[in-house]
PDB file of C-alpha atoms in Angstrom:
ATOM      1  CA  MET A  60    -143.261  -9.933 -29.005  1.00 38.00           C
ATOM      2  CA  GLY A  61    -146.800 -11.296 -28.543  1.00 36.00           C
ATOM      3  CA  VAL A  62    -148.019 -14.766 -29.495  1.00 29.00           C
ATOM      4  CA  PHE A  63    -149.853 -13.352 -32.499  1.00 29.00           C
ATOM      5  CA  ASP A  64    -146.671 -11.664 -33.752  1.00 36.00           C
ATOM      6  CA  ARG A  65    -144.753 -14.956 -33.553  1.00 29.00           C
ATOM      7  CA  MET A  66    -147.515 -16.888 -35.307  1.00 30.00           C
ATOM      8  CA  CYS A  67    -147.684 -14.352 -38.137  1.00 34.00           C
ATOM      9  CA  LYS A  68    -143.989 -13.720 -38.634  1.00 35.00           C
ATOM     10  CA  GLU A  69    -143.795 -16.129 -41.569  1.00 35.00           C
ATOM     11  CA  GLY A  70    -147.169 -15.250 -43.081  1.00 35.00           C
ATOM     12  CA  ALA A  71    -147.855 -12.852 -45.934  1.00 36.00           C
ATOM     13  CA  ASN A  72    -150.881 -11.234 -44.295  1.00 38.00           C
ATOM     14  CA  CYS A  73    -150.304 -10.897 -40.556  1.00 41.00           C
ATOM     15  CA  ARG A  74    -152.827  -8.107 -39.943  1.00 40.00           C
ATOM     16  CA  LEU A  75    -156.229  -9.338 -38.761  1.00 40.00           C
ATOM     17  CA  PRO A  76    -158.372  -6.169 -38.850  1.00 44.00           C
ATOM     18  CA  LEU A  77    -160.365  -5.432 -35.727  1.00 43.00           C
ATOM     19  CA  SER A  78    -164.114  -5.040 -36.005  1.00 44.00           C
ATOM     20  CA  HIS A  79    -165.892  -1.676 -35.688  1.00 44.00           C
ATOM     21  CA  PHE A  80    -167.121  -2.802 -32.239  1.00 40.00           C
ATOM     22  CA  GLU A  81    -163.611  -3.543 -30.975  1.00 41.00           C
ATOM     23  CA  ASN A  82    -162.270  -0.187 -32.179  1.00 47.00           C
ATOM     24  CA  THR A  83    -165.250   1.590 -30.616  1.00 43.00           C
ATOM     25  CA  ILE A  84    -164.656  -0.110 -27.235  1.00 39.00           C
ATOM     26  CA  ILE A  85    -160.978   0.896 -27.238  1.00 40.00           C
ATOM     27  CA  PHE A  86    -161.497   4.580 -28.000  1.00 41.00           C
ATOM     28  CA  ASN A  87    -164.549   5.035 -25.817  1.00 41.00           C
ATOM     29  CA  ARG A  88    -162.105   4.617 -22.903  1.00 38.00           C
ATOM     30  CA  HIS A  89    -159.546   7.174 -23.975  1.00 37.00           C
ATOM     31  CA  PRO A  90    -159.624  10.430 -21.930  1.00 35.00           C
ATOM     32  CA  ASN A  91    -160.287  13.701 -23.661  1.00 37.00           C
ATOM     33  CA  THR A  92    -156.911  15.486 -23.612  1.00 36.00           C
ATOM     34  CA  ARG A  93    -156.277  16.801 -27.116  1.00 45.00           C
ATOM     35  CA  ARG A  94    -157.452  20.428 -26.953  1.00 48.00           C
ATOM     36  CA  ILE A  95    -155.635  23.239 -25.166  1.00 48.00           C
ATOM     37  CA  LEU A  96    -157.362  26.592 -24.550  1.00 49.00           C
ATOM     38  CA  GLY A  97    -154.120  28.541 -24.918  1.00 49.00           C
ATOM     39  CA  HIS A  98    -153.735  27.108 -28.415  1.00 50.00           C
ATOM     40  CA  GLN A  99    -157.275  28.250 -29.274  1.00 55.00           C
ATOM     41  CA  LEU A 100    -156.928  31.802 -27.975  1.00 56.00           C
ATOM     42  CA  THR A 101    -153.424  32.565 -29.256  1.00 53.00           C
ATOM     43  CA  THR A 102    -154.352  31.312 -32.725  1.00 55.00           C
ATOM     44  CA  ARG A 103    -157.626  33.265 -33.013  1.00 56.00           C
ATOM     45  CA  GLN A 104    -156.716  36.456 -31.126  1.00 64.00           C
ATOM     46  CA  ASP A 105    -156.573  38.617 -34.283  1.00 65.00           C
ATOM     47  CA  GLU A 106    -160.188  37.798 -35.165  1.00 63.00           C
ATOM     48  CA  MET A 107    -161.183  38.416 -31.532  1.00 67.00           C
ATOM     49  CA  ILE A 108    -159.553  41.861 -31.592  1.00 67.00           C
ATOM     50  CA  LYS A 109    -161.415  42.721 -34.825  1.00 66.00           C
ATOM     51  CA  ALA A 110    -164.707  41.688 -33.194  1.00 63.00           C
ATOM     52  CA  GLY A 111    -163.975  43.765 -30.067  1.00 63.00           C
ATOM     53  CA  ARG A 112    -163.726  40.723 -27.791  1.00 62.00           C
ATOM     54  CA  LEU A 113    -160.063  41.274 -26.930  1.00 68.00           C
ATOM     55  CA  ASP A 114    -158.399  44.593 -26.137  1.00 66.00           C
ATOM     56  CA  ARG A 115    -154.774  43.619 -26.827  1.00 72.00           C
ATOM     57  CA  ARG A 116    -152.720  40.695 -28.078  1.00 71.00           C
ATOM     58  CA  TYR A 117    -151.407  37.891 -25.884  1.00 72.00           C
ATOM     59  CA  ASN A 118    -147.630  37.741 -25.425  1.00 74.00           C
ATOM     60  CA  GLY A 119    -147.550  33.947 -25.524  1.00 71.00           C
ATOM     61  CA  ILE A 120    -149.317  30.934 -24.106  1.00 73.00           C
ATOM     62  CA  VAL A 121    -148.228  31.605 -20.482  1.00 79.00           C
ATOM     63  CA  GLU A 122    -149.540  35.173 -20.558  1.00 78.00           C
ATOM     64  CA  CYS A 123    -152.694  33.905 -22.249  1.00 76.00           C
ATOM     65  CA  PHE A 124    -153.357  31.508 -19.373  1.00 78.00           C
ATOM     66  CA  SER A 125    -152.577  34.060 -16.647  1.00 82.00           C
ATOM     67  CA  ARG A 126    -154.696  36.831 -18.189  1.00 80.00           C
ATOM     68  CA  THR A 127    -157.622  34.490 -18.840  1.00 79.00           C
ATOM     69  CA  ILE A 128    -157.596  33.229 -15.236  1.00 84.00           C
ATOM     70  CA  LYS A 129    -157.294  36.773 -13.865  1.00 83.00           C
ATOM     71  CA  ASN A 130    -160.105  38.235 -15.985  1.00 79.00           C
ATOM     72  CA  GLU A 131    -162.509  35.301 -16.262  1.00 79.00           C
ATOM     73  CA  GLY A 132    -161.636  32.746 -13.591  1.00 82.00           C
ATOM     74  CA  VAL A 133    -160.160  29.258 -13.661  1.00 84.00           C
ATOM     75  CA  MET A 134    -163.320  27.590 -14.988  1.00 81.00           C
ATOM     76  CA  SER A 135    -163.094  29.620 -18.196  1.00 77.00           C
ATOM     77  CA  LEU A 136    -160.132  27.425 -19.171  1.00 79.00           C
ATOM     78  CA  TRP A 137    -162.658  24.632 -19.770  1.00 78.00           C
ATOM     79  CA  ARG A 138    -165.174  26.741 -21.701  1.00 80.00           C
ATOM     80  CA  GLY A 139    -166.345  24.760 -24.723  1.00 79.00           C
ATOM     81  CA  ASN A 140    -165.169  21.456 -23.274  1.00 81.00           C
ATOM     82  CA  THR A 141    -168.706  20.032 -23.147  1.00 84.00           C
ATOM     83  CA  ALA A 142    -168.902  20.175 -26.939  1.00 85.00           C
ATOM     84  CA  ASN A 143    -165.422  18.684 -27.090  1.00 80.00           C
ATOM     85  CA  VAL A 144    -166.359  15.750 -24.840  1.00 84.00           C
ATOM     86  CA  ILE A 145    -169.532  15.070 -26.839  1.00 88.00           C
ATOM     87  CA  ARG A 146    -167.528  15.269 -30.055  1.00 84.00           C
ATOM     88  CA  TYR A 147    -164.567  13.215 -28.890  1.00 81.00           C
ATOM     89  CA  PHE A 148    -166.122   9.750 -28.670  1.00 82.00           C
ATOM     90  CA  PRO A 149    -167.682   9.641 -32.159  1.00 85.00           C
ATOM     91  CA  THR A 150    -164.602  11.298 -33.679  1.00 81.00           C
ATOM     92  CA  GLN A 151    -162.169   8.701 -32.348  1.00 79.00           C
ATOM     93  CA  ALA A 152    -164.538   5.774 -32.883  1.00 82.00           C
ATOM     94  CA  LEU A 153    -165.276   6.810 -36.471  1.00 83.00           C
ATOM     95  CA  ASN A 154    -161.628   7.557 -37.270  1.00 76.00           C
ATOM     96  CA  PHE A 155    -160.364   4.162 -36.229  1.00 76.00           C
ATOM     97  CA  ALA A 156    -163.387   2.190 -37.445  1.00 78.00           C
ATOM     98  CA  PHE A 157    -163.290   3.812 -40.897  1.00 83.00           C
ATOM     99  CA  ARG A 158    -159.541   3.363 -40.900  1.00 76.00           C
ATOM    100  CA  ASP A 159    -159.823  -0.427 -41.128  1.00 78.00           C
ATOM    101  CA  THR A 160    -162.652  -0.170 -43.667  1.00 84.00           C
ATOM    102  CA  TYR A 161    -160.565   2.012 -45.970  1.00 85.00           C
ATOM    103  CA  LYS A 162    -157.505  -0.149 -45.393  1.00 80.00           C
ATOM    104  CA  SER A 163    -159.374  -3.085 -46.908  1.00 84.00           C
ATOM    105  CA  MET A 164    -160.097  -0.905 -49.961  1.00 86.00           C
ATOM    106  CA  PHE A 165    -156.393  -0.040 -50.355  1.00 82.00           C
ATOM    107  CA  ALA A 166    -155.171  -3.561 -49.676  1.00 80.00           C
ATOM    108  CA  PHE A 167    -151.650  -3.156 -51.011  1.00 84.00           C
ATOM    109  CA  LYS A 168    -148.920  -5.528 -49.850  1.00 84.00           C
ATOM    110  CA  LYS A 169    -145.377  -4.316 -49.390  1.00 77.00           C
ATOM    111  CA  GLU A 170    -143.877  -7.532 -50.741  1.00 84.00           C
ATOM    112  CA  ARG A 171    -146.233  -7.707 -53.732  1.00 88.00           C
ATOM    113  CA  ASP A 172    -146.792  -4.051 -54.696  1.00 88.00           C
ATOM    114  CA  GLY A 173    -143.636  -2.364 -53.428  1.00 86.00           C
ATOM    115  CA  TYR A 174    -142.965   0.001 -50.535  1.00 77.00           C
ATOM    116  CA  TRP A 175    -144.165   3.259 -52.116  1.00 81.00           C
ATOM    117  CA  LYS A 176    -147.509   1.906 -53.352  1.00 85.00           C
ATOM    118  CA  TRP A 177    -148.042   0.273 -49.957  1.00 80.00           C
ATOM    119  CA  MET A 178    -147.191   3.542 -48.210  1.00 76.00           C
ATOM    120  CA  ALA A 179    -149.530   5.524 -50.516  1.00 82.00           C
ATOM    121  CA  GLY A 180    -152.333   3.122 -49.616  1.00 82.00           C
ATOM    122  CA  ASN A 181    -151.740   3.777 -45.922  1.00 76.00           C
ATOM    123  CA  LEU A 182    -151.789   7.540 -46.493  1.00 76.00           C
ATOM    124  CA  ALA A 183    -154.999   7.307 -48.521  1.00 80.00           C
ATOM    125  CA  SER A 184    -156.817   5.105 -46.003  1.00 79.00           C
ATOM    126  CA  GLY A 185    -155.799   7.294 -43.060  1.00 74.00           C
ATOM    127  CA  GLY A 186    -156.813  10.518 -44.785  1.00 75.00           C
ATOM    128  CA  ALA A 187    -160.124   9.137 -46.031  1.00 81.00           C
ATOM    129  CA  ALA A 188    -161.010   7.855 -42.542  1.00 79.00           C
ATOM    130  CA  GLY A 189    -160.467  11.279 -40.984  1.00 76.00           C
ATOM    131  CA  ALA A 190    -162.332  13.159 -43.723  1.00 80.00           C
ATOM    132  CA  THR A 191    -165.342  10.840 -43.530  1.00 86.00           C
ATOM    133  CA  SER A 192    -165.649  11.145 -39.755  1.00 85.00           C
ATOM    134  CA  LEU A 193    -165.464  14.944 -40.060  1.00 86.00           C
ATOM    135  CA  LEU A 194    -168.792  14.978 -41.914  1.00 86.00           C
ATOM    136  CA  PHE A 195    -170.533  13.785 -38.752  1.00 88.00           C
ATOM    137  CA  VAL A 196    -168.897  15.982 -36.102  1.00 91.00           C
ATOM    138  CA  TYR A 197    -167.988  19.294 -37.764  1.00 92.00           C
ATOM    139  CA  SER A 198    -170.787  21.357 -36.224  1.00 92.00           C
ATOM    140  CA  LEU A 199    -169.653  20.287 -32.736  1.00 92.00           C
ATOM    141  CA  ASP A 200    -166.102  21.323 -33.599  1.00 90.00           C
ATOM    142  CA  TYR A 201    -167.478  24.687 -34.726  1.00 92.00           C
ATOM    143  CA  ALA A 202    -169.434  25.110 -31.473  1.00 91.00           C
ATOM    144  CA  ARG A 203    -166.395  24.143 -29.387  1.00 89.00           C
ATOM    145  CA  THR A 204    -164.230  26.667 -31.221  1.00 88.00           C
ATOM    146  CA  ARG A 205    -166.723  29.502 -30.761  1.00 89.00           C
ATOM    147  CA  LEU A 206    -167.171  28.779 -27.044  1.00 88.00           C
ATOM    148  CA  ALA A 207    -163.434  28.392 -26.384  1.00 83.00           C
ATOM    149  CA  ASN A 208    -162.797  31.762 -28.021  1.00 81.00           C
ATOM    150  CA  ASP A 209    -165.777  33.507 -26.435  1.00 79.00           C
ATOM    151  CA  ALA A 210    -163.808  35.786 -24.133  1.00 73.00           C
ATOM    152  CA  LYS A 211    -165.665  38.433 -22.163  1.00 66.00           C
ATOM    153  CA  SER A 212    -166.090  41.395 -24.481  1.00 63.00           C
ATOM    154  CA  ALA A 213    -163.540  44.167 -24.051  1.00 54.00           C
ATOM    155  CA  SER A 214    -166.011  46.717 -25.443  1.00 58.00           C
ATOM    156  CA  LYS A 215    -169.313  45.510 -23.938  1.00 58.00           C
ATOM    157  CA  GLY A 216    -168.640  45.468 -20.212  1.00 61.00           C
ATOM    158  CA  GLY A 217    -167.551  41.848 -19.947  1.00 66.00           C
ATOM    159  CA  GLU A 218    -170.524  40.409 -21.845  1.00 76.00           C
ATOM    160  CA  ARG A 219    -170.097  37.067 -23.609  1.00 82.00           C
ATOM    161  CA  GLN A 220    -171.441  36.382 -27.084  1.00 83.00           C
ATOM    162  CA  PHE A 221    -172.831  32.910 -26.269  1.00 88.00           C
ATOM    163  CA  ASN A 222    -174.535  31.466 -23.187  1.00 87.00           C
ATOM    164  CA  GLY A 223    -173.665  27.840 -23.894  1.00 87.00           C
ATOM    165  CA  LEU A 224    -173.609  25.089 -26.498  1.00 91.00           C
ATOM    166  CA  VAL A 225    -177.283  25.309 -27.474  1.00 93.00           C
ATOM    167  CA  ASP A 226    -177.021  29.097 -27.745  1.00 94.00           C
ATOM    168  CA  VAL A 227    -174.167  28.744 -30.273  1.00 93.00           C
ATOM    169  CA  TYR A 228    -176.388  26.644 -32.528  1.00 95.00           C
ATOM    170  CA  ARG A 229    -179.402  28.922 -32.049  1.00 95.00           C
ATOM    171  CA  LYS A 230    -177.603  32.183 -32.830  1.00 94.00           C
ATOM    172  CA  THR A 231    -175.561  30.756 -35.703  1.00 94.00           C
ATOM    173  CA  LEU A 232    -178.615  29.226 -37.393  1.00 95.00           C
ATOM    174  CA  ALA A 233    -180.503  32.507 -36.953  1.00 94.00           C
ATOM    175  CA  SER A 234    -177.754  34.658 -38.484  1.00 91.00           C
ATOM    176  CA  ASP A 235    -176.110  32.371 -41.042  1.00 92.00           C
ATOM    177  CA  GLY A 236    -178.249  29.261 -41.419  1.00 93.00           C
ATOM    178  CA  ILE A 237    -176.800  25.759 -41.757  1.00 92.00           C
ATOM    179  CA  ALA A 238    -173.886  27.189 -43.753  1.00 91.00           C
ATOM    180  CA  GLY A 239    -172.715  29.006 -40.628  1.00 92.00           C
ATOM    181  CA  LEU A 240    -172.185  25.718 -38.794  1.00 93.00           C
ATOM    182  CA  TYR A 241    -170.025  24.434 -41.653  1.00 91.00           C
ATOM    183  CA  ARG A 242    -167.996  27.564 -42.399  1.00 92.00           C
ATOM    184  CA  GLY A 243    -164.382  26.524 -42.959  1.00 92.00           C
ATOM    185  CA  PHE A 244    -165.378  22.966 -43.865  1.00 91.00           C
ATOM    186  CA  GLY A 245    -163.322  23.005 -47.103  1.00 89.00           C
ATOM    187  CA  PRO A 246    -159.916  23.645 -45.499  1.00 92.00           C
ATOM    188  CA  SER A 247    -161.004  21.346 -42.662  1.00 89.00           C
ATOM    189  CA  VAL A 248    -161.407  18.430 -45.061  1.00 86.00           C
ATOM    190  CA  LEU A 249    -158.060  19.154 -46.692  1.00 88.00           C
ATOM    191  CA  GLY A 250    -156.419  19.605 -43.307  1.00 87.00           C
ATOM    192  CA  ILE A 251    -157.860  16.381 -41.916  1.00 79.00           C
ATOM    193  CA  ILE A 252    -156.658  14.461 -44.972  1.00 80.00           C
ATOM    194  CA  VAL A 253    -153.149  15.858 -44.518  1.00 83.00           C
ATOM    195  CA  TYR A 254    -153.122  15.367 -40.741  1.00 80.00           C
ATOM    196  CA  ARG A 255    -154.832  11.982 -40.530  1.00 73.00           C
ATOM    197  CA  GLY A 256    -153.054  10.740 -43.618  1.00 75.00           C
ATOM    198  CA  LEU A 257    -149.702  11.387 -41.957  1.00 78.00           C
ATOM    199  CA  TYR A 258    -150.943  10.481 -38.460  1.00 73.00           C
ATOM    200  CA  PHE A 259    -152.119   7.021 -39.475  1.00 71.00           C
ATOM    201  CA  GLY A 260    -150.312   6.420 -42.737  1.00 74.00           C
ATOM    202  CA  MET A 261    -146.783   7.376 -41.741  1.00 78.00           C
ATOM    203  CA  TYR A 262    -147.060   5.512 -38.432  1.00 75.00           C
ATOM    204  CA  ASP A 263    -148.304   2.396 -40.193  1.00 75.00           C
ATOM    205  CA  SER A 264    -145.609   2.660 -42.848  1.00 78.00           C
ATOM    206  CA  ILE A 265    -142.604   3.589 -40.700  1.00 84.00           C
ATOM    207  CA  LYS A 266    -143.337   1.359 -37.713  1.00 81.00           C
ATOM    208  CA  PRO A 267    -142.571  -2.002 -39.406  1.00 83.00           C
ATOM    209  CA  VAL A 268    -139.358  -0.508 -40.827  1.00 85.00           C
ATOM    210  CA  LEU A 269    -137.953   1.075 -37.635  1.00 85.00           C
ATOM    211  CA  LEU A 270    -139.524  -0.866 -34.770  1.00 81.00           C
ATOM    212  CA  VAL A 271    -137.905  -4.217 -35.463  1.00 82.00           C
ATOM    213  CA  GLY A 272    -135.724  -6.557 -33.431  1.00 83.00           C
ATOM    214  CA  PRO A 273    -135.359  -5.399 -29.807  1.00 84.00           C
ATOM    215  CA  LEU A 274    -137.566  -2.345 -30.492  1.00 82.00           C
ATOM    216  CA  GLU A 275    -140.530  -4.417 -31.657  1.00 76.00           C
ATOM    217  CA  GLY A 276    -143.328  -4.148 -29.090  1.00 72.00           C
ATOM    218  CA  ASN A 277    -141.355  -1.579 -27.045  1.00 79.00           C
ATOM    219  CA  PHE A 278    -143.836   0.938 -25.621  1.00 78.00           C
ATOM    220  CA  LEU A 279    -141.330   3.807 -25.275  1.00 84.00           C
ATOM    221  CA  ALA A 280    -140.059   3.380 -28.838  1.00 84.00           C
ATOM    222  CA  SER A 281    -143.637   3.218 -30.115  1.00 78.00           C
ATOM    223  CA  PHE A 282    -144.535   6.343 -28.121  1.00 82.00           C
ATOM    224  CA  LEU A 283    -141.543   8.338 -29.431  1.00 85.00           C
ATOM    225  CA  LEU A 284    -142.345   7.337 -33.003  1.00 84.00           C
ATOM    226  CA  GLY A 285    -145.972   8.302 -32.455  1.00 78.00           C
ATOM    227  CA  TRP A 286    -144.976  11.681 -31.010  1.00 82.00           C
ATOM    228  CA  GLY A 287    -142.704  12.375 -33.974  1.00 84.00           C
ATOM    229  CA  VAL A 288    -145.487  11.481 -36.388  1.00 82.00           C
ATOM    230  CA  THR A 289    -148.153  13.562 -34.614  1.00 80.00           C
ATOM    231  CA  THR A 290    -145.814  16.557 -34.325  1.00 85.00           C
ATOM    232  CA  GLY A 291    -144.872  16.393 -37.995  1.00 86.00           C
ATOM    233  CA  ALA A 292    -148.470  15.891 -39.078  1.00 84.00           C
ATOM    234  CA  GLY A 293    -149.640  18.756 -36.870  1.00 85.00           C
ATOM    235  CA  ILE A 294    -147.079  21.225 -38.224  1.00 89.00           C
ATOM    236  CA  ALA A 295    -147.758  20.191 -41.834  1.00 89.00           C
ATOM    237  CA  SER A 296    -151.505  20.787 -41.488  1.00 89.00           C
ATOM    238  CA  TYR A 297    -151.321  23.757 -39.105  1.00 91.00           C
ATOM    239  CA  PRO A 298    -151.789  26.545 -41.707  1.00 94.00           C
ATOM    240  CA  LEU A 299    -155.006  24.871 -42.875  1.00 93.00           C
ATOM    241  CA  ASP A 300    -156.175  24.648 -39.263  1.00 89.00           C
ATOM    242  CA  THR A 301    -155.512  28.369 -38.821  1.00 91.00           C
ATOM    243  CA  ILE A 302    -157.486  29.229 -41.970  1.00 94.00           C
ATOM    244  CA  ARG A 303    -160.501  27.127 -41.067  1.00 92.00           C
ATOM    245  CA  ARG A 304    -160.727  28.452 -37.509  1.00 89.00           C
ATOM    246  CA  ARG A 305    -160.412  32.036 -38.727  1.00 90.00           C
ATOM    247  CA  MET A 306    -163.320  31.299 -41.077  1.00 92.00           C
ATOM    248  CA  MET A 307    -165.318  29.753 -38.222  1.00 91.00           C
ATOM    249  CA  MET A 308    -164.914  32.953 -36.226  1.00 87.00           C
ATOM    250  CA  THR A 309    -166.652  35.015 -38.944  1.00 87.00           C
ATOM    251  CA  SER A 310    -170.036  33.278 -38.600  1.00 85.00           C
ATOM    252  CA  GLY A 311    -172.454  35.828 -37.205  1.00 80.00           C
ATOM    253  CA  GLU A 312    -170.130  38.708 -38.133  1.00 78.00           C
ATOM    254  CA  ALA A 313    -170.804  41.321 -40.824  1.00 74.00           C
ATOM    255  CA  VAL A 314    -167.547  40.748 -42.719  1.00 73.00           C
ATOM    256  CA  LYS A 315    -166.670  37.249 -43.904  1.00 80.00           C
ATOM    257  CA  TYR A 316    -163.932  35.719 -46.008  1.00 88.00           C
ATOM    258  CA  LYS A 317    -165.080  34.919 -49.552  1.00 89.00           C
ATOM    259  CA  SER A 318    -163.277  31.580 -49.549  1.00 91.00           C
ATOM    260  CA  SER A 319    -160.416  29.712 -47.922  1.00 93.00           C
ATOM    261  CA  PHE A 320    -158.079  31.181 -50.538  1.00 94.00           C
ATOM    262  CA  ASP A 321    -159.313  34.684 -49.692  1.00 95.00           C
ATOM    263  CA  ALA A 322    -158.767  33.987 -45.995  1.00 93.00           C
ATOM    264  CA  ALA A 323    -155.202  32.800 -46.649  1.00 94.00           C
ATOM    265  CA  ARG A 324    -154.498  35.837 -48.832  1.00 95.00           C
ATOM    266  CA  GLN A 325    -155.796  38.323 -46.256  1.00 93.00           C
ATOM    267  CA  ILE A 326    -153.954  36.667 -43.368  1.00 92.00           C
ATOM    268  CA  MET A 327    -150.712  36.645 -45.351  1.00 94.00           C
ATOM    269  CA  ALA A 328    -151.095  40.282 -46.434  1.00 94.00           C
ATOM    270  CA  ALA A 329    -152.027  41.639 -43.015  1.00 90.00           C
ATOM    271  CA  GLU A 330    -150.015  39.458 -40.634  1.00 89.00           C
ATOM    272  CA  GLY A 331    -147.340  37.580 -42.579  1.00 92.00           C
ATOM    273  CA  ILE A 332    -146.567  33.886 -42.869  1.00 92.00           C
ATOM    274  CA  ARG A 333    -145.749  33.517 -39.151  1.00 89.00           C
ATOM    275  CA  SER A 334    -149.411  34.092 -38.353  1.00 89.00           C
ATOM    276  CA  PHE A 335    -150.273  30.733 -39.902  1.00 92.00           C
ATOM    277  CA  PHE A 336    -148.247  29.027 -37.160  1.00 89.00           C
ATOM    278  CA  LYS A 337    -149.432  30.947 -34.081  1.00 84.00           C
ATOM    279  CA  GLY A 338    -150.031  28.496 -31.251  1.00 80.00           C
ATOM    280  CA  ALA A 339    -147.905  25.757 -32.834  1.00 81.00           C
ATOM    281  CA  GLY A 340    -145.981  25.294 -29.582  1.00 79.00           C
ATOM    282  CA  ALA A 341    -149.163  24.286 -27.756  1.00 77.00           C
ATOM    283  CA  ASN A 342    -149.972  22.018 -30.676  1.00 74.00           C
ATOM    284  CA  ILE A 343    -146.675  20.151 -30.173  1.00 79.00           C
ATOM    285  CA  LEU A 344    -147.569  19.602 -26.501  1.00 76.00           C
ATOM    286  CA  ARG A 345    -150.958  18.360 -27.618  1.00 72.00           C
ATOM    287  CA  GLY A 346    -149.184  15.815 -29.799  1.00 69.00           C
ATOM    288  CA  VAL A 347    -148.153  13.902 -26.676  1.00 76.00           C
ATOM    289  CA  ALA A 348    -151.786  12.800 -26.300  1.00 71.00           C
ATOM    290  CA  GLY A 349    -151.943  11.755 -29.931  1.00 65.00           C
ATOM    291  CA  ALA A 350    -148.775   9.704 -29.543  1.00 70.00           C
ATOM    292  CA  GLY A 351    -150.277   8.055 -26.504  1.00 73.00           C
ATOM    293  CA  VAL A 352    -153.356   7.070 -28.518  1.00 72.00           C
ATOM    294  CA  LEU A 353    -151.245   5.277 -31.122  1.00 65.00           C
ATOM    295  CA  SER A 354    -149.057   3.519 -28.561  1.00 71.00           C
ATOM    296  CA  ILE A 355    -151.913   2.489 -26.274  1.00 78.00           C
ATOM    297  CA  TYR A 356    -153.873   1.315 -29.335  1.00 75.00           C
ATOM    298  CA  ASP A 357    -151.134  -1.248 -30.014  1.00 71.00           C
ATOM    299  CA  GLN A 358    -150.953  -2.423 -26.400  1.00 74.00           C
ATOM    300  CA  VAL A 359    -154.709  -2.581 -25.723  1.00 77.00           C
ATOM    301  CA  GLN A 360    -155.403  -4.634 -28.852  1.00 72.00           C
ATOM    302  CA  LEU A 361    -152.882  -7.227 -27.646  1.00 69.00           C
ATOM    303  CA  LEU A 362    -154.223  -7.290 -24.072  1.00 77.00           C
ATOM    304  CA  MET A 363    -157.951  -7.242 -24.861  1.00 75.00           C
ATOM    305  CA  PHE A 364    -158.182  -9.233 -28.067  1.00 69.00           C
ATOM    306  CA  GLY A 365    -154.936 -11.201 -28.230  1.00 65.00           C
ATOM    307  CA  LYS A 366    -154.035  -9.554 -31.529  1.00 57.00           C
ATOM    308  CA  ALA A 367    -150.975  -7.335 -31.724  1.00 52.00           C
ATOM    309  CA  TYR A 368    -151.268  -4.504 -34.206  1.00 50.00           C
ATOM    310  CA  LYS A 369    -149.080  -4.868 -37.280  1.00 52.00           C
ATOM    311  CA  GLY A 370    -148.534  -1.636 -39.213  1.00 47.00           C
ATOM    312  CA  GLY A 371    -149.628  -1.392 -42.776  1.00 44.00           C
ATOM    313  CA  SER A 372    -151.752  -3.622 -44.910  1.00 41.00           C
ATOM    314  CA  GLY A 373    -149.251  -6.392 -45.197  1.00 41.00           C
TER     315      GLY A 373
END
């Protein structure tokens, strides 16, 4: 237990919120590890087959990796990563900076307002932080998705659709306008509220209940809790992620989904409910990085600023 924890143990408001600058410094140093190409390709392979960019389905993430390396080379595994790196810093900085701002707006105290109202405030602040940051970085997420899924065409002699990040913007704006860069934004907002709400809110709410006594300040316990939260949040929001990425893939194509509801209906009718969870295994592996973010966030705040993170708003 840190000095700050001991000083605050008797107080009603132990959480001293970090400034936007402090949160920005912390997450500027976190490596970019959250996206996995196999997850991208296995989830979007049906749209790629329709567009003639894939001749047959992948038999799983291992076969996806091996076939991609064989046909396109090892470097193709990092295709689209430039957009991801550019996007990563503002996404993390905005998420965690807005998180504290929204927490002050939902300043419920467990002792004063009760557990469920306090927990709802954590869910609301976490979801609102993620949704707000999405407004600033969505077009980069779109570009990353299109580049990651831009396999060499099966019907055009190995030709790619895009020649790089700038080319994605140029061709999308020419064919679909600004709307093309934001296709799938609706389910993205809903998905980010669900994911970030659980990612931040459940961690903040459960941590002070479970990580007490000898488990308080324990990195391994904090990591395991974070992994459980990120895995649960990822699975809960995964169908929305599938819908929005399917919609992204239709920009520049002749046939588009009329809405997110139309996309969900067509996917369900043609492929069944299991299609909404394609690539979920890779998503669980990706959750290890998310758990590390939460755990390291606690430790770095204590080391750099002398303030140990206390979950919740009170």
